PDB file of C-alpha atoms in Angstrom:
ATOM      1  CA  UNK A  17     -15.897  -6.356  -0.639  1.00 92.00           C
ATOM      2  CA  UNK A  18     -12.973  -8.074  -1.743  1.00 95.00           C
ATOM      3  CA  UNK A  19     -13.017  -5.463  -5.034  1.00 95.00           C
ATOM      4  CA  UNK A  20     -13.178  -2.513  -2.273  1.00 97.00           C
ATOM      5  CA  UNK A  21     -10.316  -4.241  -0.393  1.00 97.00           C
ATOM      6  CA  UNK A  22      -8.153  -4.465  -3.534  1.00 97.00           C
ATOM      7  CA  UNK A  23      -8.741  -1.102  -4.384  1.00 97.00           C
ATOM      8  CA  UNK A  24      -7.804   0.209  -0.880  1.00 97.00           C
ATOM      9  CA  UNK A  25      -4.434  -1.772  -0.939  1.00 97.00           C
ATOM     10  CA  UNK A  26      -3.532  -0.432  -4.367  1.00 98.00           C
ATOM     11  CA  UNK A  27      -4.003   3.305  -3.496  1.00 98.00           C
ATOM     12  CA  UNK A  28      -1.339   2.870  -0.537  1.00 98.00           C
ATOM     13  CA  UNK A  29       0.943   1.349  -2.818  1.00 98.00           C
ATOM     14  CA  UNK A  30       0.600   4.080  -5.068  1.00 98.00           C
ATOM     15  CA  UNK A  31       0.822   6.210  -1.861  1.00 98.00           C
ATOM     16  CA  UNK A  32       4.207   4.475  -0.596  1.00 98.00           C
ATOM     17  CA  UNK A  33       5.303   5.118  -4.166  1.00 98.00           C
ATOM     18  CA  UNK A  34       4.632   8.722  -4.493  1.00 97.00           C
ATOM     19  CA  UNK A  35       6.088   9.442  -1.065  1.00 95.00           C
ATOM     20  CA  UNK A  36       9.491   7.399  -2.293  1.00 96.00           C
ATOM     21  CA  UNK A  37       9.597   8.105  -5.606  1.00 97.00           C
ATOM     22  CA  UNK A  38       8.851   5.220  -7.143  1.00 97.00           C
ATOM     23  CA  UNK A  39       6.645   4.147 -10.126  1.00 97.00           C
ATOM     24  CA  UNK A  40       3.766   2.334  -8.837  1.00 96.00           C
ATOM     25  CA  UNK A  41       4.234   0.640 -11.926  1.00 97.00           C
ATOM     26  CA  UNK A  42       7.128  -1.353 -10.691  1.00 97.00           C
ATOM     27  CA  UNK A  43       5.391  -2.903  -7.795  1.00 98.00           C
ATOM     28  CA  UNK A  44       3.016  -5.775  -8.453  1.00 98.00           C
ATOM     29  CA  UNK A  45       0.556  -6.824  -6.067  1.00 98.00           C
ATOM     30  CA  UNK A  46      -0.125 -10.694  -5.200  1.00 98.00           C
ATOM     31  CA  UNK A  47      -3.459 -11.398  -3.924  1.00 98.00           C
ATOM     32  CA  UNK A  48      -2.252 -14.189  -1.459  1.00 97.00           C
ATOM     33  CA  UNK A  49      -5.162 -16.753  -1.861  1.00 94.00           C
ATOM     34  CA  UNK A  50      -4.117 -19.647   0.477  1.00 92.00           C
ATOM     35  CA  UNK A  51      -7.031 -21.556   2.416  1.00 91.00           C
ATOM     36  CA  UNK A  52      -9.543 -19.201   0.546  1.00 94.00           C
ATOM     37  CA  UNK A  53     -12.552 -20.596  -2.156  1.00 94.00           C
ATOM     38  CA  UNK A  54     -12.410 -20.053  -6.223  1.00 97.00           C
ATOM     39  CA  UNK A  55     -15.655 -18.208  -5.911  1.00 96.00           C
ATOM     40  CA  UNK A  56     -13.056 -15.246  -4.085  1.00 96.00           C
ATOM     41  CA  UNK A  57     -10.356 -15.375  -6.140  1.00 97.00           C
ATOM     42  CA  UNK A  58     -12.632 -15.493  -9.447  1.00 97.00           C
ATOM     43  CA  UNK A  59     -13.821 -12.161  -7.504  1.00 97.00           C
ATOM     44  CA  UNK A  60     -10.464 -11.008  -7.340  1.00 97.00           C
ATOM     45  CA  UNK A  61      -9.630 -12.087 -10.825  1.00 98.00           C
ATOM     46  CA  UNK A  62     -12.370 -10.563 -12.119  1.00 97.00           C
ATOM     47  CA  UNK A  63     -11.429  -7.031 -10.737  1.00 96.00           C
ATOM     48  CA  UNK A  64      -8.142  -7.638 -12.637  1.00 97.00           C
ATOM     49  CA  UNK A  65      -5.887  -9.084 -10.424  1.00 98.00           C
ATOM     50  CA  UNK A  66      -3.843 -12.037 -12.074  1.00 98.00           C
ATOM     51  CA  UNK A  67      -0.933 -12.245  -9.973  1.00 98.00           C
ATOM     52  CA  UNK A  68      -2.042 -15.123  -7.158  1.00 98.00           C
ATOM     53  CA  UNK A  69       0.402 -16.754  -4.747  1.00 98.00           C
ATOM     54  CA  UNK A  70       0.082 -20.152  -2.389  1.00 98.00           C
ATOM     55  CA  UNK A  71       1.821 -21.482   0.227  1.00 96.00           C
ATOM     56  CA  UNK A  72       0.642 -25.105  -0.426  1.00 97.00           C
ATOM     57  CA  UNK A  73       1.540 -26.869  -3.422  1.00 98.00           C
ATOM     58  CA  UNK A  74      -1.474 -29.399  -3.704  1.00 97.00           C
ATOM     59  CA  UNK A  75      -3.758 -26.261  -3.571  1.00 97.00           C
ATOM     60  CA  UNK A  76      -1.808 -24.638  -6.184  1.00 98.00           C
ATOM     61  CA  UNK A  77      -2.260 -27.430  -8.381  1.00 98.00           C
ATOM     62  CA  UNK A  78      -6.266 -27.799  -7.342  1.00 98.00           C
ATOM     63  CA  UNK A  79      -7.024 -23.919  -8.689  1.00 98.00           C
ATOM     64  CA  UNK A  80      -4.643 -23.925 -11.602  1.00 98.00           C
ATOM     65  CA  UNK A  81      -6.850 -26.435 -12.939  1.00 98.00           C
ATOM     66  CA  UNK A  82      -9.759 -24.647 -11.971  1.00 97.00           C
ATOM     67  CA  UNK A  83      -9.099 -20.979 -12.854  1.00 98.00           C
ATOM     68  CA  UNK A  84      -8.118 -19.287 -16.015  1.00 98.00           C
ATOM     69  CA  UNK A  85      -4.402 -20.264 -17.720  1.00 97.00           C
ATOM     70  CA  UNK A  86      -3.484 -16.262 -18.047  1.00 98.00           C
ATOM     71  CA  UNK A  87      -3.296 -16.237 -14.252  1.00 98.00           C
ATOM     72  CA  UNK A  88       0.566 -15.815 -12.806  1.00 98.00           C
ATOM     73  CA  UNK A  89       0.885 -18.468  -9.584  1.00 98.00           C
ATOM     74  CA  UNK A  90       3.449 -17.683  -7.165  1.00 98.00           C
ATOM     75  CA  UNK A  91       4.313 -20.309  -4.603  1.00 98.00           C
ATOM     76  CA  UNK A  92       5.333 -18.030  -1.372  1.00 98.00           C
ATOM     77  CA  UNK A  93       5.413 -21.301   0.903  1.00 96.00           C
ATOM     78  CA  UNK A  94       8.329 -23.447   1.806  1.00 97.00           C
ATOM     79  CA  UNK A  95       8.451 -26.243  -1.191  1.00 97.00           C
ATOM     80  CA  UNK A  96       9.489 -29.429  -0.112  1.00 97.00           C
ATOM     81  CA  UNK A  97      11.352 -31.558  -3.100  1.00 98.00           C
ATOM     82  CA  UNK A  98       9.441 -34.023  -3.147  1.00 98.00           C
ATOM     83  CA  UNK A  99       6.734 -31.869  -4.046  1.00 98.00           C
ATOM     84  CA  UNK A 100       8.576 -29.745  -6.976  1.00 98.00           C
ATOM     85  CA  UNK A 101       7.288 -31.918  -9.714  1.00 98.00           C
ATOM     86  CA  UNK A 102       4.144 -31.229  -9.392  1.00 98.00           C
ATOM     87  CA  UNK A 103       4.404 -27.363  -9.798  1.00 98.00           C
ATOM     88  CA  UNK A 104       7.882 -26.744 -12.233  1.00 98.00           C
ATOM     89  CA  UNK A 105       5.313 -26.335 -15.185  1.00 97.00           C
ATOM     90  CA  UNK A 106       2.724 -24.289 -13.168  1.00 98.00           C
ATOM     91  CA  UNK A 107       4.060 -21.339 -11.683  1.00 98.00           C
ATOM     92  CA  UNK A 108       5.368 -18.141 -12.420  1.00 98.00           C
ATOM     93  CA  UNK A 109       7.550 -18.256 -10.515  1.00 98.00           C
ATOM     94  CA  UNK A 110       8.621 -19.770  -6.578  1.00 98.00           C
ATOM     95  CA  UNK A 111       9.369 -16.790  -3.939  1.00 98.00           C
ATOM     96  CA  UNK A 112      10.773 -19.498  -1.347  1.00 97.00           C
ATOM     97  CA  UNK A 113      13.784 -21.125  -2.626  1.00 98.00           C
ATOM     98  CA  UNK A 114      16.098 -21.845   0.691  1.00 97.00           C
ATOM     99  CA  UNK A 115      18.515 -24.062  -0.500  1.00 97.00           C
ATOM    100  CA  UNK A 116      20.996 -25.881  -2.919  1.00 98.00           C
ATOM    101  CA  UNK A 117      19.699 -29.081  -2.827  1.00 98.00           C
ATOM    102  CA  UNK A 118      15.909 -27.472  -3.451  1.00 98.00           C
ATOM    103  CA  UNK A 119      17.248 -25.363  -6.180  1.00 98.00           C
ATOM    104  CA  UNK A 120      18.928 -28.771  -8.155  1.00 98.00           C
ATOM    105  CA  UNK A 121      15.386 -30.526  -7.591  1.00 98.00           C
ATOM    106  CA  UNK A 122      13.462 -27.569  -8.880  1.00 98.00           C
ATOM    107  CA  UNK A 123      16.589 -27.702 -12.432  1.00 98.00           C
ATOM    108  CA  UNK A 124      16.165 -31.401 -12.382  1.00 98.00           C
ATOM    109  CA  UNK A 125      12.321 -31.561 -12.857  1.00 98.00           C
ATOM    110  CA  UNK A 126      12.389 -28.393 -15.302  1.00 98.00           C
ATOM    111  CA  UNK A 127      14.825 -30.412 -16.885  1.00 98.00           C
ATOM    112  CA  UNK A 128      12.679 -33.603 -17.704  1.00 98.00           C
ATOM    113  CA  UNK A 129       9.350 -31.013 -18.536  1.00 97.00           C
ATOM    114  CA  UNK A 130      11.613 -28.939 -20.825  1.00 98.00           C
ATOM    115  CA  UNK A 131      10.743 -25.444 -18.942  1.00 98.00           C
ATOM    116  CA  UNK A 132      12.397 -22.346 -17.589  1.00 98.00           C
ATOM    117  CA  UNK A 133      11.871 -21.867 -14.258  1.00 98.00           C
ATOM    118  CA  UNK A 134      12.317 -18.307 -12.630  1.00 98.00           C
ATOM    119  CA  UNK A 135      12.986 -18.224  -8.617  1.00 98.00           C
ATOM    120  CA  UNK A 136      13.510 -16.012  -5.771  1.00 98.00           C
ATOM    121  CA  UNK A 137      16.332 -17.305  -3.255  1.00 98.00           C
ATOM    122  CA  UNK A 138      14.644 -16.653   0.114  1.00 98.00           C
ATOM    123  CA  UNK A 139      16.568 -15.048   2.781  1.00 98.00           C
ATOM    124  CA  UNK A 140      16.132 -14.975   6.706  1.00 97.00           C
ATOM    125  CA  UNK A 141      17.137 -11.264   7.352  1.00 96.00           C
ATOM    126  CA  UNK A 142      15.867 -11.282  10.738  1.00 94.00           C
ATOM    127  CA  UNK A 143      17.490 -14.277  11.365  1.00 94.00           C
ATOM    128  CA  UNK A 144      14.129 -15.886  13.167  1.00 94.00           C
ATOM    129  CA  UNK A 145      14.487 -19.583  14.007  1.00 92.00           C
ATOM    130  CA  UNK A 146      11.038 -20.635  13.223  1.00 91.00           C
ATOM    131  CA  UNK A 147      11.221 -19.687   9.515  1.00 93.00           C
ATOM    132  CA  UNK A 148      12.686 -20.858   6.524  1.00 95.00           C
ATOM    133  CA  UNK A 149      15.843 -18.799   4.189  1.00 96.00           C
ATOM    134  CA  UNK A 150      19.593 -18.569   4.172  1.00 97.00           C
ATOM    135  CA  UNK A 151      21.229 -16.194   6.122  1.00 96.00           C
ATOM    136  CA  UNK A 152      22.065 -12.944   5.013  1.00 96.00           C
ATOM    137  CA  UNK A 153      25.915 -14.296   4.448  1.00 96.00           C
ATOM    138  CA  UNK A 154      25.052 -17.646   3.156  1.00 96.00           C
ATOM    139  CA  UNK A 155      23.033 -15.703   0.204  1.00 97.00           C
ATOM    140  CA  UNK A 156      25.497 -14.265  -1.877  1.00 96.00           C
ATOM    141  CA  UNK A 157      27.335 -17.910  -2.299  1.00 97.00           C
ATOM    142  CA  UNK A 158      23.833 -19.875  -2.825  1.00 98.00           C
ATOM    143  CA  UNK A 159      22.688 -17.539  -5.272  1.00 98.00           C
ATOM    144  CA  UNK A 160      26.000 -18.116  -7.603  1.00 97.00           C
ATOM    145  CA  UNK A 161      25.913 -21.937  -6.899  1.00 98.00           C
ATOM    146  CA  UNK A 162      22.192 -22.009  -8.462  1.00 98.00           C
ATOM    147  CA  UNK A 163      23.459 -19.286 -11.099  1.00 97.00           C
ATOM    148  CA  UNK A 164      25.034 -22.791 -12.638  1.00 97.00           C
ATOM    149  CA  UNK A 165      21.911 -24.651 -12.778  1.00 98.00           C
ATOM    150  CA  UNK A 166      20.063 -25.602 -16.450  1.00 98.00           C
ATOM    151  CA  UNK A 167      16.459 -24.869 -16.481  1.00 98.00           C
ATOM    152  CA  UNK A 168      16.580 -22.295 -12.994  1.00 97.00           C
ATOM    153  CA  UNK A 169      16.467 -17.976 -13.788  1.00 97.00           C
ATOM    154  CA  UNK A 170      17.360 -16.266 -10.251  1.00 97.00           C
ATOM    155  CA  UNK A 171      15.442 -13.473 -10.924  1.00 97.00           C
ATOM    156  CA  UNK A 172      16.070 -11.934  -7.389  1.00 98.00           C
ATOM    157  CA  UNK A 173      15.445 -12.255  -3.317  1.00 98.00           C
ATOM    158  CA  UNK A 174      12.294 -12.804  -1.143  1.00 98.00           C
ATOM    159  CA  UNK A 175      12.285 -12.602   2.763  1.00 98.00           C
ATOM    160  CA  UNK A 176       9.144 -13.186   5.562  1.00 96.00           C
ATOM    161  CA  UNK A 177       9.797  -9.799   8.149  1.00 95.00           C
ATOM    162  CA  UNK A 178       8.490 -11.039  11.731  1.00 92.00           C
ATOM    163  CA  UNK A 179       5.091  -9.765  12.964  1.00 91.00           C
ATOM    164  CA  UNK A 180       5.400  -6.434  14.362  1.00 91.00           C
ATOM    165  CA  UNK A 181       2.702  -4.245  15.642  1.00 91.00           C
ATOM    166  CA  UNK A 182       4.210  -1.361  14.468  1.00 94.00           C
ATOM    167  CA  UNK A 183       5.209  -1.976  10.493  1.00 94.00           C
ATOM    168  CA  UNK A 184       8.087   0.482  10.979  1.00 95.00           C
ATOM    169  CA  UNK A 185       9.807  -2.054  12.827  1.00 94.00           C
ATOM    170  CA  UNK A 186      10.751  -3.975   9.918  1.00 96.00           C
ATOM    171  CA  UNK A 187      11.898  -1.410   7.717  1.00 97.00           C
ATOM    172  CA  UNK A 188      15.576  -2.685   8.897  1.00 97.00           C
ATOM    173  CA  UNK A 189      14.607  -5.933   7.218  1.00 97.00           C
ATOM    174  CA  UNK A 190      13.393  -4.608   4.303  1.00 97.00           C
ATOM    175  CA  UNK A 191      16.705  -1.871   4.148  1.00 98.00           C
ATOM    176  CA  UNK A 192      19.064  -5.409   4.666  1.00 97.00           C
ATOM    177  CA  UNK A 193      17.367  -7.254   1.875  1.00 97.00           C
ATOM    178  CA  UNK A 194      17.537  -4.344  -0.820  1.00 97.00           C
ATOM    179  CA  UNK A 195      21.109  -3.891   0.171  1.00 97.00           C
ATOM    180  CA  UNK A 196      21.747  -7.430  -0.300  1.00 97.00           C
ATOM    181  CA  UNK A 197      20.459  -7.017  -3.870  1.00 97.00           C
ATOM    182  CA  UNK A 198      22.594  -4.128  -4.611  1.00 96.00           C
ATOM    183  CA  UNK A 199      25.603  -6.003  -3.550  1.00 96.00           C
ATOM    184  CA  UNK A 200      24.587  -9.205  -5.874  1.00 96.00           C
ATOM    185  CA  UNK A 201      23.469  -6.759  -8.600  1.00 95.00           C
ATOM    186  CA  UNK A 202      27.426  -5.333  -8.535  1.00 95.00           C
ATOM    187  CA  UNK A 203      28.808  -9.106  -8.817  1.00 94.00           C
ATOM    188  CA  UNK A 204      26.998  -9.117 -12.366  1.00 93.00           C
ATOM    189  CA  UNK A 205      26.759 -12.845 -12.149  1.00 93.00           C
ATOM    190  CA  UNK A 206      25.729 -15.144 -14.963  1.00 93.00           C
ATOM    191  CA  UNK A 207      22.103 -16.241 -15.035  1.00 92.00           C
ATOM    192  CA  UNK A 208      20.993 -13.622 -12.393  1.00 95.00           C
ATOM    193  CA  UNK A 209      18.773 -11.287 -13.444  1.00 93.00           C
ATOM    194  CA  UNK A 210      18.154  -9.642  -9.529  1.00 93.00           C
ATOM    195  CA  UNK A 211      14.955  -7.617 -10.884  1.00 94.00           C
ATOM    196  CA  UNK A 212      12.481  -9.094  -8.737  1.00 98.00           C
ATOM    197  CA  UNK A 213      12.143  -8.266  -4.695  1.00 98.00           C
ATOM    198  CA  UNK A 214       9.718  -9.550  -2.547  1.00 98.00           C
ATOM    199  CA  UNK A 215       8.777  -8.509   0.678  1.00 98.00           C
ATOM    200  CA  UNK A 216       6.070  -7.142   2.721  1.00 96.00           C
ATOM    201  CA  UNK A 217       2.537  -8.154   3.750  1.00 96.00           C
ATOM    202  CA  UNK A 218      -0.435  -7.255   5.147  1.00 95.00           C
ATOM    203  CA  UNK A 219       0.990  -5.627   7.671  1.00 94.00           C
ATOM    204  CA  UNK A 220       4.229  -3.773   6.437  1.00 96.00           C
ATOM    205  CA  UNK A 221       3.703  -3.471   3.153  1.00 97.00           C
ATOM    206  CA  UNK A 222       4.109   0.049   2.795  1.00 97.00           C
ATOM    207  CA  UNK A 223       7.526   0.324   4.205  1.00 97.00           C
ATOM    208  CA  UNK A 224       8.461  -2.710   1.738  1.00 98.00           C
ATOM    209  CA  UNK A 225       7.504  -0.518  -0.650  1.00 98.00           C
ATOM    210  CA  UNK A 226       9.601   2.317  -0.080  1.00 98.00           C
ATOM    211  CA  UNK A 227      12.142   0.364   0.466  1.00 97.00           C
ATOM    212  CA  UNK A 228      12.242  -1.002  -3.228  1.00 97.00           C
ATOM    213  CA  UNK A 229       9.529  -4.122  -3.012  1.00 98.00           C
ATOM    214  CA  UNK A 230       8.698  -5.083  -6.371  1.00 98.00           C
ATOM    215  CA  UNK A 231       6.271  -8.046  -5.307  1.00 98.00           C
ATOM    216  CA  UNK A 232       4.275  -7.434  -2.154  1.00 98.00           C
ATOM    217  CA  UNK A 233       1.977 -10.638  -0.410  1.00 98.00           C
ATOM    218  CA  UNK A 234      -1.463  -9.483   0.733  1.00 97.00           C
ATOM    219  CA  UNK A 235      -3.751 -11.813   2.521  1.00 96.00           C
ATOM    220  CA  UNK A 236      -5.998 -10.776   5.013  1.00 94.00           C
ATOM    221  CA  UNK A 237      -6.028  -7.273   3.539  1.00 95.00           C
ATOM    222  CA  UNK A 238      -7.431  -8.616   0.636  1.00 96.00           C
ATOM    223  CA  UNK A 239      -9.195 -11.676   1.441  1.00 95.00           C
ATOM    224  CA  UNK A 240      -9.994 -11.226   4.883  1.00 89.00           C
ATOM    225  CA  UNK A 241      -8.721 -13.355   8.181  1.00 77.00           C
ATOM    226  CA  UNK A 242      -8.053 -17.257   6.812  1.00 61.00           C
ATOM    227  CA  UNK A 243     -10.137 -19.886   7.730  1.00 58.00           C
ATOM    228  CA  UNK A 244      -7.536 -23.100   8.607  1.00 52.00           C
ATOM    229  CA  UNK A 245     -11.205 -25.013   9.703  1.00 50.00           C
ATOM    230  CA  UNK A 246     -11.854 -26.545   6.210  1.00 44.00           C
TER     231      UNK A 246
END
C-alpha cells in the first residue's frame, strides 16, 4: 500500500511538472515519517525512497540508528537548541531554521563535530500565530546574518501554508515564498546557495510544485493518517 501510495504521489508531481514546465527531476519527494514504525519506512525505503524527514529530534536519532546510513534525514520540525547536538552530524539537512540564535547553536555544535551543515531559514508567509518562521521582512536580514556563520550552508527557504480545504488557496503562499527567493537570489550573498525550496504537503502539494517547490513533505499521503496514541 504504502508502494501504491508513493507511486500515486510521484505521478502528480510529474503531473504538476508537466503542466508548469518543470523537470520532475528537480523536485524531490520526502516521505514524512514522523510517529510511523521502521517496518513502514523500510517499506518505503525499499521502493526507493531515501529522502525521510522528522519533526522530532529524539525520533530522528532512534531510526538513524536503525535504518540504512545512505538515507537523507530532514528535520521539518521546530529544533529547539538544546536539542541541536544531537542531530548536527545526522541530517541532511534542517528545513526549520527560525532564528539567529538557533542558527549560531546549530554553527557552534557543527563546529565542535567538524561538519557542514546545510539549512533552510523557515519563513511564516502567512503570517499564522501558532507556527514557527520569520516574517517575510525579517528573512532577507536573518538569512545574511547566518550567511556569516562557520560550519552553516543556507541552501534556501522552507514555509508551513495553513490548512486549506481547497489547495488553491495557498498558492499565494507558495507565489510569496518563491518571490522571496528570487529577491535573495539577486543579493548574490556569500555562503547562500538559495537552490533548495520547500513547501507543500499532503494537501497542496501540487500547487507548491508549480510554483517552483524543490522539496515537497508528504505524510498522510504516503503513510496514511498518524497515530499520536503510541
Amino acid at each position: 500500500m504504502i508502494q501504491e501510495n508513493i507511486k500515486h504521489v510521484e505521478e502528480k508531481i510529474d503531473a504538476a511538472c508537466k503542466k508548469s514546465g518543470r523537470n520532475p527531476e528537480d523536485v524531490t519527494l520526502i516521505a514524512v515519517s514522523k510517529t510511523k514504525p521502521i517496518s513502514m519506512l523500510k517499506e518505503a525505503y525499499d521502493y526507493g525512497c531515501r529522502d525521510f524527514g522528522e519533526n522530532k529530534v529524539q525520533e530522528l536519532v532512534d531510526k538513524w540508528e536503525q535504518l540504512p546510513k545512505d538515507i537523507r534525514w530532514h528535520m521539518i520540525g521546530h529544533l529547539q537548541r538544546n536539542k541541536v547536538k544531537y542531530i548536527v552530524d545526522k541530517v541532511y539537512l534542517i528545513h526549520s531554521v527560525d532564528s539567529l540564535r538557533l542558527a549560531e547553536e546549530i554553527s557552534k555544535e557543527a563546529c565542535k563535530k567538524d561538519v557542514t551543515v546545510s539549512i533552510l531559514v523557515e519563513v511564516n508567509v502567512a503570517g499564522e500565530e501558532s507556527k514557527f518562521g520569520s516574517t517575510c521582512e525579517e528573512a532577507y536580514k536573518l538569512v545574511e546574518d547566518i550567511a556569516k556563520l562557520p560550519n552553516i550552508v543556507v541552501k534556501g527557504l522552507m514555509t508551513i501554508a495553513p490548512y486549506v480545504e481547497n489547495s488553491e488557496e495557498n498558492r499565494q503562499y507558495f507565489e510569496k515564498l518563491h518571490q522571496i527567493y528570487v529577491d535573495i537570489v539577486d543579493k548574490n550573498i556569500d555562503n547562500v546557495y538559495m537552490d533548495e525550496l520547500s513547501m507543500g504537503m499532503t494537501g497542496d502539494y501540487e500547487v507548491a510544485v508549480t510554483e517552483g517547490a524543490t522539496y515537497v513533505r508528504v505524510g498522510t499521503g504516503i503513510f496514511g493518517e498518524r497515530n499520536y496514541a503510541e
